[in-house]
Tab-separated table of C-alpha atoms in Angstrom:
chain	number	residue	atom	x	y	z
A	1	MET	CA	-48.184	102.728	-35.712
A	2	LEU	CA	-46.876	99.613	-34.065
A	3	LYS	CA	-48.801	98.637	-30.925
A	4	LEU	CA	-46.691	97.360	-28.054
A	5	ALA	CA	-49.265	94.696	-27.301
A	6	SER	CA	-48.824	93.157	-30.714
A	7	ILE	CA	-46.296	90.505	-31.560
A	8	ILE	CA	-45.175	91.533	-35.015
A	9	TRP	CA	-42.884	89.702	-37.357
A	10	ILE	CA	-41.023	92.122	-39.545
A	11	ALA	CA	-39.906	90.069	-42.505
A	12	ILE	CA	-36.917	91.744	-43.987
A	13	VAL	CA	-37.157	90.154	-47.379
A	14	VAL	CA	-33.762	90.564	-48.918
A	15	ILE	CA	-33.840	89.660	-52.592
A	16	THR	CA	-30.348	89.740	-54.062
A	17	MET	CA	-29.267	89.941	-57.682
A	18	VAL	CA	-25.747	90.994	-58.684
A	19	VAL	CA	-24.239	91.581	-62.086
A	20	PHE	CA	-21.129	89.629	-61.216
A	21	GLY	CA	-23.012	86.348	-61.087
A	22	CYS	CA	-25.056	84.425	-58.574
A	23	LYS	CA	-23.418	83.201	-55.406
A	24	LYS	CA	-24.535	80.084	-53.639
A	25	GLU	CA	-27.152	80.901	-51.043
A	26	PRO	CA	-27.214	79.518	-47.500
A	27	GLU	CA	-28.815	76.083	-47.600
A	28	LYS	CA	-31.066	76.275	-44.568
A	29	GLU	CA	-34.613	77.394	-45.360
A	30	ALA	CA	-36.354	79.633	-42.851
A	31	ASP	CA	-39.214	78.341	-40.744
A	32	LEU	CA	-42.307	80.457	-41.363
A	33	ALA	CA	-44.738	78.388	-39.327
A	34	SER	CA	-43.733	79.913	-35.993
A	35	ALA	CA	-44.974	83.357	-37.052
A	36	SER	CA	-48.527	82.098	-37.389
A	37	ALA	CA	-48.252	80.152	-34.172
A	38	ALA	CA	-47.272	83.342	-32.340
A	39	GLY	CA	-50.155	85.263	-33.877
A	40	GLY	CA	-47.663	87.654	-35.428
A	41	LYS	CA	-47.528	89.653	-38.619
A	42	THR	CA	-44.803	89.649	-41.245
A	43	LYS	CA	-43.626	93.109	-42.245
A	44	VAL	CA	-41.840	93.072	-45.596
A	45	PHE	CA	-39.110	95.619	-46.333
A	46	LEU	CA	-37.744	96.117	-49.845
A	47	CYS	CA	-34.072	96.959	-50.457
A	48	ALA	CA	-33.270	98.126	-53.982
A	49	GLY	CA	-30.662	100.008	-56.003
A	50	GLN	CA	-27.285	99.549	-57.647
A	51	SER	CA	-23.774	98.562	-56.501
A	52	ASN	CA	-23.825	100.263	-53.114
A	53	MET	CA	-26.978	98.354	-52.253
A	54	VAL	CA	-25.385	95.150	-53.518
A	55	GLY	CA	-22.398	95.864	-51.269
A	56	GLY	CA	-18.910	94.432	-51.438
A	57	MET	CA	-18.609	92.680	-48.089
A	58	LYS	CA	-17.696	89.035	-47.641
A	59	ARG	CA	-18.899	86.836	-44.808
A	60	SER	CA	-15.494	87.274	-43.105
A	61	ASP	CA	-16.237	91.010	-42.811
A	62	LEU	CA	-19.138	90.211	-40.489
A	63	ILE	CA	-17.045	88.486	-37.813
A	64	GLY	CA	-16.206	91.624	-35.829
A	65	GLU	CA	-19.531	93.481	-35.833
A	66	TYR	CA	-22.244	91.014	-36.822
A	67	PRO	CA	-20.966	87.419	-36.572
A	68	ASN	CA	-24.414	85.968	-35.961
A	69	ALA	CA	-27.642	86.473	-37.853
A	70	PRO	CA	-30.513	88.147	-36.006
A	71	GLU	CA	-32.652	85.278	-34.743
A	72	ASN	CA	-35.853	86.909	-35.904
A	73	ALA	CA	-34.801	87.979	-39.410
A	74	ILE	CA	-35.301	86.066	-42.646
A	75	TYR	CA	-33.965	86.552	-46.146
A	76	TRP	CA	-35.674	85.855	-49.462
A	77	SER	CA	-33.506	83.891	-51.873
A	78	TRP	CA	-34.550	84.879	-55.385
A	79	ALA	CA	-32.348	82.075	-56.740
A	80	LYS	CA	-34.052	79.362	-54.675
A	81	GLY	CA	-37.479	80.954	-54.635
A	82	SER	CA	-37.819	80.481	-50.891
A	83	TRP	CA	-37.130	82.087	-47.551
A	84	ILE	CA	-33.775	81.305	-45.962
A	85	ASP	CA	-32.057	82.197	-42.714
A	86	PHE	CA	-30.424	85.617	-42.657
A	87	PRO	CA	-26.729	85.720	-43.762
A	88	ASP	CA	-24.027	85.551	-41.099
A	89	LYS	CA	-20.308	84.712	-40.855
A	90	ASN	CA	-21.013	81.102	-41.812
A	91	SER	CA	-23.090	81.864	-44.912
A	92	ASP	CA	-21.787	80.967	-48.357
A	93	HIS	CA	-22.477	84.479	-49.588
A	94	ASP	CA	-20.000	87.225	-50.471
A	95	ARG	CA	-21.892	90.236	-51.811
A	96	ILE	CA	-23.238	91.694	-48.600
A	97	GLY	CA	-24.327	95.304	-48.156
A	98	PRO	CA	-26.225	97.643	-45.818
A	99	GLU	CA	-29.017	95.116	-45.222
A	100	ILE	CA	-26.989	93.485	-42.422
A	101	SER	CA	-26.861	96.431	-40.017
A	102	PHE	CA	-30.297	97.537	-41.240
A	103	ALA	CA	-31.773	94.260	-40.008
A	104	HIS	CA	-29.813	94.174	-36.758
A	105	LYS	CA	-30.869	97.705	-35.819
A	106	LEU	CA	-34.527	96.957	-36.501
A	107	VAL	CA	-34.274	93.906	-34.247
A	108	LYS	CA	-32.942	96.058	-31.410
A	109	ALA	CA	-35.505	98.798	-32.004
A	110	PHE	CA	-38.428	96.402	-31.736
A	111	PRO	CA	-37.409	93.890	-29.050
A	112	ASN	CA	-40.959	92.625	-28.605
A	113	ASP	CA	-41.471	92.064	-32.320
A	114	LYS	CA	-40.369	89.185	-34.464
A	115	ILE	CA	-38.357	90.972	-37.101
A	116	ALA	CA	-37.527	89.664	-40.423
A	117	ILE	CA	-36.097	92.052	-44.345
A	118	VAL	CA	-36.525	92.405	-49.920
A	119	LYS	CA	-33.142	93.126	-51.677
A	120	PHE	CA	-32.836	93.312	-55.441
A	121	SER	CA	-29.889	95.241	-56.814
A	122	ALA	CA	-27.146	95.262	-59.439
A	123	GLY	CA	-24.174	97.473	-60.216
A	124	GLY	CA	-24.250	100.125	-62.914
A	125	MET	CA	-28.027	100.238	-63.300
A	126	ARG	CA	-29.620	103.572	-64.227
A	127	LEU	CA	-33.007	104.813	-63.087
A	128	SER	CA	-33.385	106.301	-66.567
A	129	ASP	CA	-32.943	102.871	-68.160
A	130	GLN	CA	-32.847	99.512	-66.339
A	131	TRP	CA	-34.723	100.775	-63.263
A	132	LYS	CA	-37.200	102.931	-65.191
A	133	GLY	CA	-40.644	102.393	-63.725
A	134	GLY	CA	-42.926	100.290	-65.892
A	135	SER	CA	-40.428	99.432	-68.637
A	136	GLY	CA	-36.963	98.830	-67.189
A	137	ASP	CA	-35.724	95.252	-66.881
A	138	MET	CA	-34.550	95.723	-63.286
A	139	TYR	CA	-37.878	97.273	-62.353
A	140	LYS	CA	-39.853	94.396	-63.888
A	141	ARG	CA	-37.695	91.750	-62.205
A	142	PHE	CA	-37.833	93.568	-58.887
A	143	ILE	CA	-41.632	93.656	-58.941
A	144	ALA	CA	-41.878	90.015	-60.049
A	145	THR	CA	-39.468	88.861	-57.346
A	146	SER	CA	-41.172	90.916	-54.647
A	147	LYS	CA	-44.530	89.442	-55.611
A	148	ALA	CA	-43.046	85.936	-55.502
A	149	ALA	CA	-41.755	86.559	-51.980
A	150	ILE	CA	-45.130	87.886	-50.865
A	151	GLU	CA	-46.962	84.981	-52.484
A	152	SER	CA	-44.737	82.612	-50.517
A	153	LEU	CA	-45.919	84.253	-47.308
A	154	LYS	CA	-49.530	84.007	-48.437
A	155	SER	CA	-49.240	80.323	-49.274
A	156	SER	CA	-47.753	79.605	-45.861
A	157	GLY	CA	-50.710	81.287	-44.185
A	158	GLU	CA	-48.723	84.272	-42.941
A	159	SER	CA	-50.358	87.597	-42.237
A	160	TYR	CA	-48.128	90.164	-43.937
A	161	GLU	CA	-47.672	93.835	-44.712
A	162	VAL	CA	-45.363	95.519	-47.222
A	163	ALA	CA	-43.996	97.975	-44.687
A	164	GLY	CA	-41.191	99.968	-46.301
A	165	MET	CA	-38.501	100.327	-48.949
A	166	ILE	CA	-34.915	101.593	-48.922
A	167	TRP	CA	-33.271	102.939	-52.098
A	168	MET	CA	-29.498	103.262	-52.687
A	169	GLN	CA	-29.092	104.330	-56.313
A	170	GLY	CA	-28.276	107.297	-58.504
A	171	GLU	CA	-24.557	107.140	-59.200
A	172	SER	CA	-24.965	105.908	-62.775
A	173	ASP	CA	-27.548	108.587	-63.565
A	174	THR	CA	-24.930	111.279	-62.887
A	175	GLU	CA	-22.927	110.321	-65.968
A	176	ASP	CA	-25.087	112.188	-68.476
A	177	ARG	CA	-27.187	115.319	-68.244
A	178	ALA	CA	-30.418	113.803	-69.584
A	179	SER	CA	-30.472	111.059	-66.943
A	180	GLY	CA	-29.577	113.524	-64.214
A	181	GLU	CA	-32.274	116.005	-65.139
A	182	ALA	CA	-34.897	113.250	-65.397
A	183	TYR	CA	-34.007	111.751	-62.014
A	184	GLU	CA	-36.662	113.499	-59.940
A	185	ALA	CA	-39.499	112.534	-62.293
A	186	ASN	CA	-38.169	108.998	-62.698
A	187	LEU	CA	-37.864	108.422	-58.949
A	188	ASN	CA	-41.356	109.757	-58.329
A	189	GLU	CA	-42.717	107.402	-60.978
A	190	LEU	CA	-40.795	104.400	-59.635
A	191	ILE	CA	-42.166	104.949	-56.135
A	192	ARG	CA	-45.699	105.472	-57.447
A	193	LEU	CA	-45.613	102.230	-59.437
A	194	VAL	CA	-44.063	100.158	-56.630
A	195	ARG	CA	-46.819	101.301	-54.287
A	196	LYS	CA	-49.452	100.476	-56.905
A	197	GLU	CA	-48.055	97.081	-57.977
A	198	LEU	CA	-47.586	95.850	-54.421
A	199	ASP	CA	-50.871	97.304	-53.160
A	200	ALA	CA	-49.033	99.447	-50.627
A	201	PRO	CA	-50.348	103.025	-50.904
A	202	GLY	CA	-48.309	105.420	-48.827
A	203	LEU	CA	-45.416	102.933	-48.595
A	204	PRO	CA	-42.600	104.608	-46.619
A	205	VAL	CA	-39.466	104.954	-48.750
A	206	VAL	CA	-36.016	105.929	-47.461
A	207	VAL	CA	-33.682	107.322	-50.131
A	208	ALA	CA	-29.916	107.663	-49.661
A	209	ARG	CA	-28.640	110.938	-51.116
A	210	ILE	CA	-25.619	110.015	-53.234
A	211	SER	CA	-22.238	111.155	-51.939
A	212	ASP	CA	-20.262	114.243	-52.998
A	213	GLU	CA	-17.235	111.935	-53.130
A	214	LEU	CA	-18.398	110.897	-56.599
A	215	LEU	CA	-17.071	114.204	-57.932
A	216	LYS	CA	-13.528	113.053	-57.058
A	217	ALA	CA	-13.775	109.754	-58.928
A	218	ALA	CA	-11.387	109.228	-61.846
A	219	GLN	CA	-12.602	105.952	-63.348
A	220	HIS	CA	-16.073	107.333	-64.087
A	221	LYS	CA	-17.156	110.907	-64.664
A	222	PHE	CA	-20.076	111.581	-62.353
A	223	ALA	CA	-20.443	115.112	-63.683
A	224	TYR	CA	-24.123	115.573	-62.835
A	225	THR	CA	-23.962	114.471	-59.203
A	226	LYS	CA	-25.453	117.733	-57.940
A	227	ILE	CA	-28.432	117.452	-60.286
A	228	VAL	CA	-29.252	113.921	-59.102
A	229	GLN	CA	-28.845	114.984	-55.472
A	230	GLN	CA	-31.279	117.842	-56.039
A	231	GLY	CA	-33.756	115.429	-57.609
A	232	GLN	CA	-33.538	113.111	-54.599
A	233	GLU	CA	-34.024	116.023	-52.222
A	234	LYS	CA	-37.093	117.287	-54.099
A	235	VAL	CA	-38.742	113.862	-54.081
A	236	ALA	CA	-38.281	113.608	-50.309
A	237	ARG	CA	-39.454	117.167	-49.758
A	238	ASN	CA	-42.642	116.749	-51.791
A	239	ASP	CA	-43.734	113.278	-50.620
A	240	ALA	CA	-44.590	112.995	-46.925
A	241	ASN	CA	-43.739	109.288	-46.969
A	242	VAL	CA	-40.293	109.612	-48.545
A	243	TYR	CA	-37.352	110.162	-46.211
A	244	LEU	CA	-33.790	111.170	-47.114
A	245	ILE	CA	-30.567	110.061	-45.460
A	246	LYS	CA	-27.170	111.601	-46.171
A	247	ILE	CA	-24.057	109.466	-46.610
A	248	GLY	CA	-21.546	112.085	-47.783
A	249	ASP	CA	-19.573	111.954	-44.537
A	250	ILE	CA	-19.077	108.170	-44.707
A	251	PRO	CA	-15.513	107.420	-45.914
A	252	THR	CA	-15.308	105.669	-49.280
A	253	LEU	CA	-12.722	103.414	-50.849
A	254	ASN	CA	-10.043	104.943	-53.082
A	255	ASP	CA	-12.470	104.883	-56.008
A	256	HIS	CA	-14.570	107.560	-54.222
A	257	THR	CA	-17.648	105.529	-55.157
A	258	HIS	CA	-17.947	102.400	-53.019
A	259	PHE	CA	-17.502	101.778	-49.315
A	260	PRO	CA	-15.508	99.574	-46.927
A	261	PRO	CA	-17.382	97.299	-44.483
A	262	ALA	CA	-17.602	100.014	-41.822
A	263	GLY	CA	-19.210	102.290	-44.401
A	264	TYR	CA	-21.896	99.778	-45.326
A	265	PHE	CA	-22.591	99.129	-41.646
A	266	GLU	CA	-23.058	102.861	-41.025
A	267	MET	CA	-25.236	103.240	-44.126
A	268	GLY	CA	-27.487	100.417	-42.949
A	269	ASN	CA	-27.773	102.000	-39.519
A	270	ARG	CA	-28.900	105.288	-41.056
A	271	PHE	CA	-31.425	103.542	-43.269
A	272	ALA	CA	-32.778	101.769	-40.191
A	273	GLU	CA	-33.032	104.919	-38.082
A	274	ALA	CA	-35.071	106.627	-40.791
A	275	MET	CA	-37.238	103.564	-41.381
A	276	ILE	CA	-37.931	103.122	-37.674
A	277	LYS	CA	-39.134	106.717	-37.582
A	278	ALA	CA	-41.186	106.266	-40.763
A	279	THR	CA	-42.917	103.111	-39.533
A	280	GLY	CA	-43.816	104.360	-36.080
A	281	GLY	CA	-40.755	103.603	-34.011
A	282	ASN	CA	-40.407	107.332	-33.408
A	283	LYS	CA	-43.556	109.436	-33.018
A	284	GLU	CA	-41.824	112.631	-34.138
A	285	LYS	CA	-43.345	113.793	-37.413
A	286	LYS	CA	-41.240	114.255	-40.512
A	287	GLY	CA	-39.930	117.791	-40.899
A	288	LYS	CA	-39.903	119.577	-44.198
């Protein structure tokens, strides 16, 4: 639980990798020294998945809702290997996803805390292959990058905690029966290994249940959507520290797979609401 008397820095470490190439990161590096000066703690949140975690927003899409970065949020640049200021309308960055509203909502939920967010994601990546716990390339790079971000906090003298993880993935695993049927076991194993590798037993994880809209898609055949959804539901039902959010009512683009800016904003809000509950922002216990 978060104590009101504490001044806590929630570092929202957003580590970004996209399959379409690396975009130039904002140049300004974040100042970590003030966290120690305030006696605060850095809470690290991990954001992982495939294309809907990557997001398709450009900086111009932030002007209406989120033109300015939250003052107390920082972003890990995997390309630069350092912390940078959180993306806003002036950032040279054009693959933005649900992490924006996720961060902003956490800032509002914890007004007395210094909030900061880890994002590592790429389109078309399967949990049965690239994200497979222990052996998948995405998994290995995600763990290595997360550890690098944490080590940066250590070397700066920051007190830190790996506080939570959000997961937006599963679409690609619906394309064949074997991947779909293995999803529950693969997600359980991924979560187990992330907790072990990052020394975060009981790490709260929020999983987005993939949308039914996938069944209407023409470009790809997401035939085993229901099986993956069932796997996600079972993982959340059987692990007290895994929470499920539903996104099926959020309107998609014409491809029935990805979302417009308003959709990513809403997704991030739902991730945040569940994470706030999971990390003590809401004392109501998780229902089964």
